[in-house]
Short mmCIF file of C-alpha atoms in Angstrom, two decimals:
data_model
loop_
_atom_site.label_atom_id
_atom_site.label_comp_id
_atom_site.label_asym_id
_atom_site.label_seq_id
_atom_site.Cartn_x
_atom_site.Cartn_y
_atom_site.Cartn_z
CA MET W 1 -137.22 28.77 -39.11
CA SER W 2 -137.68 28.17 -35.40
CA ARG W 3 -140.61 25.85 -36.07
CA ASP W 4 -138.50 23.61 -38.36
CA THR W 5 -135.80 23.37 -35.67
CA SER W 6 -138.32 22.40 -33.01
CA ALA W 7 -139.73 19.73 -35.29
CA LEU W 8 -136.36 18.22 -35.92
CA LEU W 9 -135.56 18.16 -32.18
CA GLY W 10 -138.86 16.50 -31.51
CA GLN W 11 -138.00 13.70 -33.93
CA LEU W 12 -134.74 13.03 -32.11
CA LYS W 13 -136.40 12.68 -28.68
CA ILE W 14 -136.49 9.12 -27.28
CA ASP W 15 -139.70 7.94 -25.85
CA ARG W 16 -138.58 5.83 -22.84
CA GLU W 17 -142.07 4.78 -21.86
CA THR W 18 -142.78 3.12 -25.19
CA ALA W 19 -139.26 1.60 -25.65
CA PRO W 20 -139.39 -2.17 -25.41
CA GLU W 21 -137.52 -3.51 -22.38
CA PRO W 22 -135.25 -6.51 -22.96
CA SER W 23 -136.45 -9.64 -21.38
CA SER W 24 -134.76 -11.00 -18.28
CA PRO W 25 -133.22 -14.03 -20.10
CA SER W 26 -131.39 -11.71 -22.51
CA ARG W 27 -129.92 -9.68 -19.58
CA LYS W 28 -128.53 -12.86 -18.03
CA VAL W 29 -126.90 -13.88 -21.27
CA ILE W 30 -125.22 -10.48 -21.68
CA LEU W 31 -123.98 -10.51 -18.03
CA ALA W 32 -122.50 -13.99 -18.37
CA ALA W 33 -120.68 -13.05 -21.56
CA SER W 34 -119.20 -9.96 -19.92
CA VAL W 35 -117.96 -11.96 -16.88
CA GLY W 36 -116.35 -14.53 -19.15
CA LEU W 37 -114.57 -11.88 -21.19
CA VAL W 38 -113.16 -10.16 -18.10
CA THR W 39 -112.03 -13.49 -16.62
CA GLY W 40 -110.15 -14.35 -19.79
CA ILE W 41 -108.34 -11.04 -19.85
CA VAL W 42 -107.25 -11.39 -16.18
CA ILE W 43 -105.95 -14.93 -16.74
CA GLY W 44 -103.99 -13.81 -19.80
CA LEU W 45 -102.35 -10.93 -17.97
CA ALA W 46 -101.42 -13.14 -15.00
CA GLY W 47 -99.80 -15.69 -17.30
CA ALA W 48 -97.77 -13.02 -19.05
CA SER W 49 -96.45 -11.66 -15.75
CA LEU W 50 -95.53 -15.08 -14.35
CA PHE W 51 -93.54 -16.18 -17.36
CA ALA W 52 -90.92 -13.80 -18.70
CA GLU W 53 -89.03 -14.14 -21.97
CA ASP W 54 -86.39 -16.35 -20.31
CA SER W 55 -89.14 -18.63 -18.98
CA THR W 56 -88.13 -17.83 -15.41
CA PRO W 57 -91.12 -17.43 -13.13
CA VAL W 58 -91.25 -14.14 -11.24
CA LEU W 59 -92.65 -14.91 -7.81
CA PRO W 60 -94.07 -12.16 -5.62
CA GLN W 61 -92.03 -11.34 -2.55
CA SER W 62 -93.39 -11.95 0.86
CA SER W 63 -94.48 -9.05 2.94
CA GLU W 64 -92.24 -9.86 5.96
CA PRO W 65 -88.78 -9.16 4.35
CA GLN W 66 -90.13 -5.92 2.91
CA ALA W 67 -91.09 -4.78 6.39
CA LYS W 68 -87.56 -5.48 7.71
CA THR W 69 -85.91 -3.55 4.85
CA LEU W 70 -88.11 -0.54 5.38
CA SER W 71 -87.32 -0.51 9.09
CA LEU W 72 -83.53 -0.37 8.46
CA ILE W 73 -83.53 2.53 6.00
CA PRO W 74 -84.74 5.18 8.43
CA ARG W 75 -82.05 4.12 10.97
CA GLU W 76 -79.20 4.68 8.49
CA GLU W 77 -80.65 8.00 7.42
CA LYS W 78 -81.11 9.03 11.03
CA PHE W 79 -77.46 8.24 11.89
CA HIS W 80 -76.23 10.70 9.26
CA GLU W 81 -78.95 13.24 9.86
CA THR W 82 -77.89 16.76 10.81
CA ILE W 83 -79.86 17.89 13.83
CA LEU W 84 -78.14 21.25 14.42
CA ASN W 85 -76.02 23.69 12.39
CA ALA W 86 -73.56 26.26 13.73
CA SER W 87 -70.65 28.38 12.54
CA GLY W 88 -67.30 29.24 14.09
CA TYR W 89 -63.56 29.48 13.48
CA ILE W 90 -60.42 27.34 13.47
CA THR W 91 -58.47 28.13 16.65
CA PRO W 92 -55.10 26.80 17.89
CA ARG W 93 -54.78 25.56 21.45
CA ARG W 94 -51.02 26.28 21.48
CA MET W 95 -50.05 29.69 20.16
CA ALA W 96 -47.43 32.03 21.60
CA THR W 97 -45.98 35.43 20.80
CA VAL W 98 -42.34 34.88 21.72
CA SER W 99 -40.54 37.76 23.45
CA ALA W 100 -37.41 38.34 25.51
CA GLU W 101 -37.15 38.31 29.29
CA VAL W 102 -34.78 41.26 29.24
CA MET W 103 -34.79 44.55 27.40
CA GLY W 104 -32.21 44.76 24.66
CA LEU W 105 -31.22 45.66 21.13
CA ILE W 106 -32.07 43.03 18.51
CA SER W 107 -28.91 41.97 16.68
CA SER W 108 -30.42 39.25 14.47
CA VAL W 109 -33.74 37.56 13.65
CA ASP W 110 -33.34 34.04 12.26
CA VAL W 111 -36.94 33.22 11.25
CA GLU W 112 -39.44 34.21 8.57
CA GLU W 113 -43.20 33.78 8.17
CA GLY W 114 -44.20 30.25 7.25
CA MET W 115 -41.00 28.68 8.61
CA GLN W 116 -41.27 25.42 10.56
CA VAL W 117 -39.32 25.58 13.84
CA GLU W 118 -38.45 22.96 16.43
CA GLU W 119 -38.55 23.26 20.20
CA GLY W 120 -35.45 25.09 21.46
CA GLN W 121 -34.49 26.48 18.05
CA VAL W 122 -32.91 29.96 18.07
CA LEU W 123 -35.36 32.58 16.82
CA ALA W 124 -33.43 35.80 17.49
CA ARG W 125 -30.43 37.22 19.35
CA LEU W 126 -29.99 40.41 21.38
CA ASP W 127 -26.86 42.48 21.88
CA ASP W 128 -25.19 40.76 24.88
CA ALA W 129 -22.00 42.84 25.33
CA LYS W 130 -23.01 44.19 28.76
CA ALA W 131 -24.23 40.81 29.91
CA ARG W 132 -20.90 39.21 29.01
CA VAL W 133 -19.01 41.89 30.97
CA ALA W 134 -21.22 41.28 34.00
CA LEU W 135 -20.58 37.54 33.78
CA ASP W 136 -16.83 38.06 33.52
CA PHE W 137 -16.91 40.36 36.56
CA ALA W 138 -18.83 37.75 38.61
CA GLN W 139 -16.33 35.05 37.68
CA ALA W 140 -13.44 37.36 38.65
CA GLN W 141 -15.06 37.93 42.02
CA ILE W 142 -15.03 34.20 42.59
CA GLN W 143 -11.30 34.07 41.94
CA VAL W 144 -10.65 36.96 44.34
CA LEU W 145 -12.61 35.30 47.13
CA GLN W 146 -10.92 31.98 46.52
CA ALA W 147 -7.52 33.67 46.88
CA LYS W 148 -8.66 35.33 50.08
CA GLU W 149 -9.82 31.96 51.38
CA ALA W 150 -6.38 30.47 50.68
CA SER W 151 -4.69 33.34 52.57
CA ILE W 152 -6.94 32.90 55.60
CA HIS W 153 -6.39 29.16 55.52
CA ALA W 154 -2.59 29.68 55.60
CA LYS W 155 -2.85 32.11 58.51
CA LEU W 156 -5.03 29.67 60.36
CA LYS W 157 -2.46 26.91 60.03
CA GLU W 158 0.26 29.20 61.42
CA ALA W 159 -1.98 30.26 64.30
CA GLU W 160 -2.71 26.65 65.13
CA ARG W 161 1.03 25.83 65.23
CA GLN W 162 1.65 28.75 67.60
CA TYR W 163 -1.17 27.67 69.82
CA ARG W 164 0.27 24.15 70.08
CA ARG W 165 3.73 25.62 70.84
CA PHE W 166 2.42 27.90 73.61
CA ALA W 167 0.41 25.06 75.03
CA GLY W 168 3.56 22.89 75.26
CA LEU W 169 5.60 25.66 76.81
CA ARG W 170 2.83 26.36 79.27
CA ASP W 171 3.14 22.85 80.64
CA LYS W 172 6.82 23.56 81.30
CA ASN W 173 6.13 27.04 82.63
CA TYR W 174 8.02 28.66 79.74
CA SER W 175 5.03 30.75 78.50
CA SER W 176 2.41 32.82 80.17
CA LYS W 177 -1.28 32.11 80.27
CA ALA W 178 -1.95 35.37 78.44
CA GLN W 179 0.10 34.26 75.46
CA LEU W 180 -1.77 30.97 75.34
CA THR W 181 -5.16 32.71 75.52
CA GLN W 182 -4.20 35.21 72.81
CA SER W 183 -3.03 32.40 70.54
CA GLU W 184 -6.27 30.49 71.07
CA SER W 185 -8.32 33.61 70.26
CA SER W 186 -6.35 34.15 67.07
CA VAL W 187 -7.10 30.58 65.93
CA GLU W 188 -10.81 30.99 66.57
CA GLY W 189 -10.92 34.29 64.71
CA LEU W 190 -9.15 32.88 61.67
CA ARG W 191 -11.50 29.91 61.63
CA ALA W 192 -14.47 32.30 61.57
CA ASP W 193 -12.83 34.32 58.77
CA LEU W 194 -12.29 31.13 56.78
CA LYS W 195 -15.93 30.15 57.17
CA SER W 196 -17.04 33.62 56.06
CA ALA W 197 -14.72 33.50 53.05
CA ARG W 198 -16.18 30.18 51.94
CA ALA W 199 -19.72 31.57 52.28
CA ASN W 200 -18.76 34.59 50.19
CA ILE W 201 -17.43 32.25 47.53
CA GLN W 202 -20.80 30.48 47.37
CA VAL W 203 -22.54 33.83 46.99
CA ALA W 204 -20.17 34.78 44.19
CA ILE W 205 -20.82 31.46 42.45
CA LEU W 206 -24.58 32.06 42.59
CA GLU W 207 -24.09 35.58 41.24
CA ALA W 208 -22.06 34.21 38.36
CA GLU W 209 -24.81 31.70 37.64
CA ARG W 210 -27.37 34.49 37.64
CA GLN W 211 -25.29 36.50 35.20
CA ARG W 212 -24.90 33.41 33.03
CA GLU W 213 -28.70 32.98 32.94
CA ARG W 214 -29.12 36.65 32.08
CA LEU W 215 -26.66 36.21 29.24
CA ALA W 216 -28.67 33.22 28.00
CA ASP W 217 -31.81 35.38 28.05
CA HIS W 218 -30.31 37.38 25.19
CA ILE W 219 -30.94 34.35 22.95
CA ILE W 220 -34.65 33.85 22.18
CA ARG W 221 -35.62 30.22 21.55
CA ALA W 222 -38.83 28.51 20.40
CA PRO W 223 -40.89 27.25 23.36
CA PHE W 224 -42.45 24.44 21.26
CA ALA W 225 -42.46 23.11 17.72
CA GLY W 226 -44.70 24.94 15.28
CA VAL W 227 -44.99 27.31 12.35
CA VAL W 228 -44.08 31.01 12.42
CA THR W 229 -47.21 32.93 11.42
CA THR W 230 -46.11 36.50 12.22
CA LYS W 231 -42.73 38.23 12.34
CA ASN W 232 -42.98 41.29 14.59
CA ALA W 233 -39.42 42.64 14.87
CA GLN W 234 -36.37 43.41 12.79
CA PRO W 235 -32.65 43.76 13.66
CA GLY W 236 -31.83 47.16 15.15
CA GLU W 237 -35.08 47.50 17.08
CA ILE W 238 -35.49 47.40 20.84
CA VAL W 239 -37.44 44.52 22.38
CA ALA W 240 -38.79 44.45 25.94
CA PRO W 241 -41.22 42.29 27.93
CA SER W 242 -43.50 45.34 28.30
CA SER W 243 -44.18 48.45 26.28
CA ALA W 244 -42.43 50.75 28.76
CA GLY W 245 -40.17 52.03 26.02
CA GLY W 246 -43.03 53.58 24.06
CA GLY W 247 -44.24 52.94 20.54
CA PHE W 248 -40.76 52.24 19.17
CA THR W 249 -40.23 49.28 21.51
CA ARG W 250 -41.25 45.82 20.31
CA THR W 251 -42.93 43.48 22.78
CA GLY W 252 -42.52 40.31 20.71
CA ILE W 253 -40.21 38.74 18.15
CA CYS W 254 -42.66 36.42 16.34
CA THR W 255 -45.80 34.34 16.77
CA ILE W 256 -45.63 30.54 16.67
CA VAL W 257 -48.63 28.24 16.17
CA ASP W 258 -48.69 24.51 16.83
CA MET W 259 -50.64 23.21 13.81
CA ASN W 260 -51.30 19.88 15.54
CA SER W 261 -53.36 21.70 18.17
CA LEU W 262 -55.90 23.21 15.76
CA GLU W 263 -59.55 22.71 16.65
CA ILE W 264 -62.95 24.26 15.98
CA GLU W 265 -64.77 26.63 18.28
CA VAL W 266 -68.43 27.42 17.62
CA ASP W 267 -71.15 29.32 19.44
CA VAL W 268 -74.37 27.34 19.84
CA ASN W 269 -77.63 29.04 20.73
CA GLU W 270 -78.41 28.17 24.33
CA ALA W 271 -81.94 27.11 23.30
CA PHE W 272 -80.45 24.19 21.30
CA ILE W 273 -77.46 23.27 23.49
CA GLY W 274 -79.39 20.20 24.68
CA ARG W 275 -78.81 18.64 21.26
CA VAL W 276 -75.04 18.68 21.74
CA ALA W 277 -73.07 16.16 23.82
CA LYS W 278 -69.42 15.32 24.43
CA GLY W 279 -68.19 12.74 21.91
CA GLN W 280 -70.86 13.62 19.37
CA LYS W 281 -69.85 13.30 15.72
CA VAL W 282 -69.72 16.48 13.66
CA ASN W 283 -69.41 17.22 9.95
CA ALA W 284 -67.39 20.39 9.27
CA ASN W 285 -66.99 22.44 6.09
CA LEU W 286 -64.49 25.26 5.68
CA ASP W 287 -65.70 28.42 3.99
CA ALA W 288 -62.65 28.14 1.71
CA TYR W 289 -63.52 24.53 0.75
CA PRO W 290 -67.31 24.20 1.09
CA ASN W 291 -67.46 20.81 -0.68
CA TRP W 292 -64.84 19.20 1.58
CA ASP W 293 -66.41 17.28 4.49
CA ILE W 294 -64.12 17.15 7.52
CA PRO W 295 -64.97 14.59 10.22
CA ALA W 296 -64.82 16.00 13.73
CA THR W 297 -65.86 15.19 17.30
CA VAL W 298 -67.13 17.33 20.17
CA ILE W 299 -64.42 17.70 22.84
CA ALA W 300 -66.18 19.77 25.47
CA ILE W 301 -69.04 22.12 26.12
CA ILE W 302 -67.76 25.17 28.00
CA PRO W 303 -69.91 25.36 31.16
CA THR W 304 -70.86 29.01 30.83
CA ALA W 305 -73.08 31.08 28.58
CA ASP W 306 -72.59 34.44 26.92
CA ARG W 307 -75.29 36.69 28.34
CA ALA W 308 -75.06 39.19 25.49
CA LYS W 309 -75.32 36.66 22.66
CA ALA W 310 -77.26 33.91 24.49
CA THR W 311 -74.81 31.30 23.23
CA VAL W 312 -72.64 28.53 24.66
CA ARG W 313 -69.14 27.86 23.32
CA VAL W 314 -68.39 24.33 22.10
CA ARG W 315 -64.92 22.90 21.38
CA ILE W 316 -64.66 20.43 18.49
CA ALA W 317 -61.62 18.26 17.64
CA ILE W 318 -60.61 17.77 14.01
CA ASP W 319 -60.27 14.02 13.39
CA ASP W 320 -58.32 14.25 10.11
CA LYS W 321 -55.48 16.80 10.16
CA ASP W 322 -54.64 18.53 6.89
CA THR W 323 -52.28 21.30 5.82
CA ARG W 324 -55.17 23.16 4.19
CA ILE W 325 -56.69 23.83 7.61
CA LEU W 326 -55.31 27.16 8.85
CA PRO W 327 -55.89 29.21 12.02
CA ASP W 328 -58.81 31.69 12.06
CA MET W 329 -60.50 30.13 9.02
CA GLY W 330 -64.28 30.31 9.00
CA VAL W 331 -66.06 26.96 9.32
CA LYS W 332 -69.62 25.68 9.36
CA VAL W 333 -70.47 22.53 11.30
CA GLY W 334 -73.40 20.15 11.42
CA PHE W 335 -74.00 18.09 14.54
CA LEU W 336 -75.03 14.55 13.57
CA ALA W 337 -77.75 12.51 15.28
CA GLY W 338 -75.68 9.34 15.65
CA GLU W 339 -74.77 10.24 19.25
CA ALA W 340 -77.60 10.93 21.63
CA ALA W 341 -77.34 14.29 23.30
CA ALA W 342 -77.33 14.45 27.07
CA PRO W 343 -80.76 15.34 28.53
#
């Protein structure tokens, strides 16, 4: 069986030494035919590409405009390229917990959370009964001193008339020198009393003004326009500038935030702070609205670093204000490469 297989394989073997080689003229003819066939195919393909169905020739573009187009694309991409990412929070620049300058019992609170207030608007009132009594007493003191001034002024006029009378009689030797001297001393004393009375009146007026200001302190007003974010006190509670009254004493009425002063504060690793510059454009995204791009701009780089975290704080202004942006919201920012960072 193996012999038959070997015989068959031997019949299929090609003897290259005995195979007749084609003559050189036949090789030339075959080569020329091949070149002609290839040339025809190339010409046919070129004609088909130059003439479309609408018979409009499609000319190849020159290499120079292509080079200019390719050079512009990277510049546009680079302008919108994010070179640094950071995270932070929305912080207001104007926020105040409004309190009273005097200690007192809260009689009314006129605001609620979320209310828009204007500058000078009444937020709360304290019990002002004692303050009104003190003001009335100061005003009564003014009236008493004014009456005393009028009495001294009348006495002074009488003393001056007596002095002129004794002076005239002295010229005619009808009065003694002692009477004239005593009359002159009385006039001088009354003049001094009148001056003192007028000074006391000025002191009483200032005291009345002080009591009037203290009475006004029992009305708590908004220091600036904003939105009430927290209400800390209720009527019937005690409010004081400090917590000297213990845990039952309130130190503030409410917290007001100026929504127009909202900005972004982020901590940038000090190793990459060289990529940030004042005026640099920033793209911000709130954690609550991750698909909303908020344009922003770097305001300032705080010139100090946090030793514990190895970061530098950066302030960023929000270019487009929106009511959806709220204080203390988390935000992620991307610093764009359009503005060159300071070296």
